[in-house]
Coordinates of C-alpha atoms in Angstrom, one line a residue:
M1 CA 0.0 0.0 0.0
D2 CA 1.4 3.4 -1.1
V3 CA -0.2 6.3 0.7
R4 CA -0.1 9.8 -0.8
R5 CA -1.1 12.7 1.3
A6 CA -3.2 15.7 0.2
D7 CA -0.3 18.1 0.8
E8 CA 2.0 16.1 -1.5
R9 CA -0.2 16.9 -4.6
Y10 CA 1.3 19.1 -7.3
P11 CA -0.3 22.6 -7.2
G12 CA -1.7 23.8 -10.5
G13 CA -4.5 25.8 -12.1
D14 CA -4.6 29.6 -12.3
P15 CA -5.5 31.1 -8.9
A16 CA -5.6 34.6 -10.4
A17 CA -8.4 33.3 -12.7
G18 CA -10.2 31.6 -9.9
I19 CA -8.9 28.1 -10.6
T20 CA -7.1 26.1 -8.0
S21 CA -5.9 22.6 -8.9
R22 CA -4.1 19.8 -7.0
H23 CA -2.7 16.9 -9.0
A24 CA -2.0 13.4 -7.6
F25 CA 0.0 12.3 -10.7
S26 CA 2.6 13.8 -13.0
F27 CA 0.8 16.6 -14.8
G28 CA 1.6 19.4 -17.1
P29 CA 4.8 21.2 -16.0
H30 CA 5.0 19.0 -12.9
Y31 CA 6.7 16.1 -14.7
D32 CA 7.6 13.1 -12.5
P33 CA 8.7 10.0 -14.5
D34 CA 8.1 7.9 -11.4
N35 CA 4.5 9.0 -11.0
L36 CA 2.9 8.8 -14.4
R37 CA 0.1 6.3 -13.7
F38 CA -1.3 3.6 -11.4
G39 CA -3.1 0.8 -13.2
A40 CA -5.3 2.6 -15.8
L41 CA -5.4 5.8 -13.8
L42 CA -3.5 8.7 -15.3
A43 CA -4.8 11.6 -13.3
C44 CA -6.7 12.4 -10.2
N45 CA -7.2 16.1 -10.0
E46 CA -8.9 18.1 -7.3
E47 CA -10.3 21.2 -8.8
R48 CA -11.8 24.3 -7.3
L49 CA -13.5 27.0 -9.5
E50 CA -14.7 30.3 -8.2
P51 CA -18.0 31.6 -9.6
G52 CA -17.6 32.5 -13.2
A53 CA -14.3 30.6 -13.6
G54 CA -13.6 27.7 -15.8
F55 CA -11.6 25.9 -18.4
D56 CA -12.1 27.2 -22.0
E57 CA -12.5 24.8 -24.9
H58 CA -9.6 22.4 -25.0
P59 CA -9.0 19.0 -26.7
H60 CA -8.7 15.5 -25.3
S61 CA -8.1 12.1 -27.0
H62 CA -7.6 8.5 -26.0
T63 CA -8.8 9.2 -22.4
E64 CA -11.7 8.2 -20.3
I65 CA -12.6 11.2 -18.1
V66 CA -14.7 10.6 -15.0
T67 CA -15.9 13.6 -12.9
W68 CA -17.3 13.6 -9.4
V69 CA -18.7 16.9 -8.1
V70 CA -18.1 17.5 -4.4
E71 CA -19.9 20.9 -4.0
G72 CA -21.5 23.3 -6.4
E73 CA -22.4 22.8 -10.1
L74 CA -20.2 22.0 -13.1
T75 CA -21.4 23.2 -16.5
H76 CA -20.1 20.9 -19.3
R77 CA -20.3 21.5 -23.0
D78 CA -18.5 19.4 -25.7
S79 CA -18.0 19.3 -29.4
A80 CA -20.3 16.3 -29.7
G81 CA -23.2 18.5 -28.8
H82 CA -23.7 17.6 -25.1
E83 CA -24.4 20.4 -22.6
T84 CA -25.2 19.4 -19.0
V85 CA -25.0 20.6 -15.5
V86 CA -23.3 18.1 -13.1
R87 CA -24.2 18.2 -9.5
A88 CA -23.0 16.5 -6.3
G89 CA -23.7 12.8 -6.4
D90 CA -23.7 12.6 -10.2
V91 CA -21.1 10.6 -12.1
Q92 CA -20.1 12.1 -15.5
R93 CA -18.0 10.3 -18.1
L94 CA -16.6 11.7 -21.3
S95 CA -14.9 9.1 -23.5
A96 CA -12.6 11.2 -25.6
A97 CA -11.7 8.3 -28.0
G98 CA -10.3 9.6 -31.3
G99 CA -10.7 13.2 -30.2
V100 CA -13.2 15.6 -28.6
R101 CA -13.2 19.2 -27.3
H102 CA -15.0 20.5 -24.2
V103 CA -15.6 23.4 -21.9
E104 CA -15.9 23.2 -18.1
R105 CA -17.2 26.1 -16.1
N106 CA -18.7 27.2 -12.8
D107 CA -21.7 29.3 -13.9
A108 CA -23.3 29.2 -10.4
A109 CA -23.0 31.8 -7.7
V110 CA -21.1 29.6 -5.3
P111 CA -17.7 27.9 -5.5
L112 CA -17.4 24.6 -7.3
T113 CA -15.2 21.7 -6.1
F114 CA -14.9 18.5 -8.1
V115 CA -12.6 15.5 -8.5
Q116 CA -11.7 14.6 -12.1
M117 CA -10.0 11.3 -12.9
W118 CA -8.5 10.3 -16.3
L119 CA -8.0 6.6 -17.3
A120 CA -6.2 5.1 -20.2
P121 CA -8.4 3.1 -22.5
L122 CA -7.6 -0.5 -23.4
D123 CA -7.9 0.4 -27.1
S124 CA -7.3 3.7 -28.8
G125 CA -9.5 5.4 -31.4
G126 CA -13.2 5.2 -31.9
D127 CA -15.9 7.8 -31.5
P128 CA -16.4 10.1 -28.5
A129 CA -19.2 9.2 -26.1
Y130 CA -20.8 10.9 -23.1
E131 CA -22.8 9.6 -20.1
I132 CA -24.1 11.1 -16.9
V133 CA -25.6 9.1 -14.0
R134 CA -27.7 11.3 -11.8
G135 CA -27.5 10.7 -8.0
I136 CA -25.7 7.4 -8.1
A137 CA -26.7 5.2 -5.1
D138 CA -24.2 4.3 -2.5
S139 CA -22.3 1.0 -3.2
T140 CA -23.6 1.0 -6.8
P141 CA -20.5 0.3 -9.0
Y142 CA -20.0 2.4 -12.1
A143 CA -18.2 0.4 -14.9
V144 CA -15.8 1.9 -17.4
P145 CA -15.2 -1.2 -19.5
E146 CA -13.2 0.8 -22.0
A147 CA -10.5 1.1 -19.4
G148 CA -11.1 -2.2 -17.6
A149 CA -12.1 -0.3 -14.5
M150 CA -14.9 0.0 -12.0
L151 CA -15.7 3.0 -9.7
H152 CA -17.2 2.3 -6.3
V153 CA -18.7 5.3 -4.4
R154 CA -19.0 4.8 -0.7
R155 CA -20.7 7.2 1.8
L156 CA -19.9 5.9 5.3
S157 CA -21.2 6.7 8.7
A158 CA -18.7 7.0 11.6
G159 CA -17.6 3.4 12.5
E160 CA -19.0 1.8 9.4
R161 CA -16.8 -0.7 7.7
T162 CA -16.6 -1.5 4.0
A163 CA -14.6 -4.1 2.0
V164 CA -12.1 -2.7 -0.5
P165 CA -12.4 -4.7 -3.8
D166 CA -9.8 -7.3 -4.4
G167 CA -7.8 -6.6 -7.5
A168 CA -4.5 -6.0 -9.3
Y169 CA -4.8 -2.3 -8.8
V170 CA -7.1 -0.5 -6.4
Y171 CA -7.0 3.3 -5.9
V172 CA -8.7 4.8 -2.8
H173 CA -9.4 8.5 -2.7
V174 CA -11.0 10.2 0.3
V175 CA -13.3 13.0 -0.7
R176 CA -14.3 14.0 2.8
G177 CA -13.9 12.8 6.3
D178 CA -11.3 10.4 7.8
V179 CA -11.0 6.7 6.9
R180 CA -8.7 4.0 8.4
L181 CA -7.3 1.7 5.7
G182 CA -5.2 -1.1 7.2
E183 CA -2.8 0.6 9.6
E184 CA -3.1 4.0 7.9
T185 CA -5.6 6.8 8.5
L186 CA -6.5 8.9 5.5
G187 CA -8.1 12.3 5.5
A188 CA -9.7 14.4 2.8
G189 CA -7.6 14.6 -0.3
D190 CA -5.4 11.6 0.8
A191 CA -5.2 8.5 -1.4
A192 CA -3.9 5.0 -1.2
R193 CA -2.6 2.9 -4.1
V194 CA -3.0 -0.8 -3.3
T195 CA -1.4 -3.4 -5.5
D196 CA -2.8 -7.0 -5.5
A197 CA -5.5 -6.0 -3.0
D198 CA -6.8 -8.9 -1.0
G199 CA -9.0 -8.7 2.1
V200 CA -8.5 -5.0 2.7
D201 CA -11.1 -3.2 4.7
A202 CA -11.8 0.5 5.1
V203 CA -13.3 1.8 8.3
A204 CA -14.8 5.4 8.6
V205 CA -13.3 7.2 11.6
T206 CA -15.8 10.0 10.9
R207 CA -18.6 10.4 8.4
A208 CA -16.8 10.0 5.1
E209 CA -17.1 9.9 1.3
V210 CA -14.7 7.7 -0.6
L211 CA -14.1 6.9 -4.3
V212 CA -12.5 3.5 -5.0
W213 CA -11.2 2.5 -8.4
E214 CA -10.9 -1.3 -9.1
M215 CA -8.7 -1.9 -12.1
V216 CA -7.2 -4.9 -13.9

């Protein structure tokens, strides 16, 4: 188990423009050849956008982009004609495939916080695709078969225990609260990379929200 703390994330974004980013993996100018990916996961970015701030139209290709809103509302528009507002509890996936362009903005009057995760597809190319699941239920897995991955969302009460999926690569990201994973206690923004996970449990120290990726 490799634990990475929130304060170890690479700072990014453009604070002067109302964008604050924290990157868990090598990203942009913060190149780290020893931290390029874990399993299929290429990026786990914590983003905070002030009202009116956002990312102008930009391209992606050969990436599965999964977004989880923590607080606020994210406005999404893409070159395939999708325009949606993503709220807390929704899972959004943009399959960039052979190429797509999109815009992400905070058009609300309150700050927006979201976690965006990029995964490498098993096969390159193809046509872009978009999906949003509104208000995904606790413990309902969300499959990203294009990347050989499954996202598990867990909302835990203090003292509640949940099994971490067994798998070759398991990535545990704490959205809020404190969680004990094995001998380690993880707080908001902390993550654990578990290789060959087998019989690992997570116990909520406080009320918590956790994103768990199960990958081949």
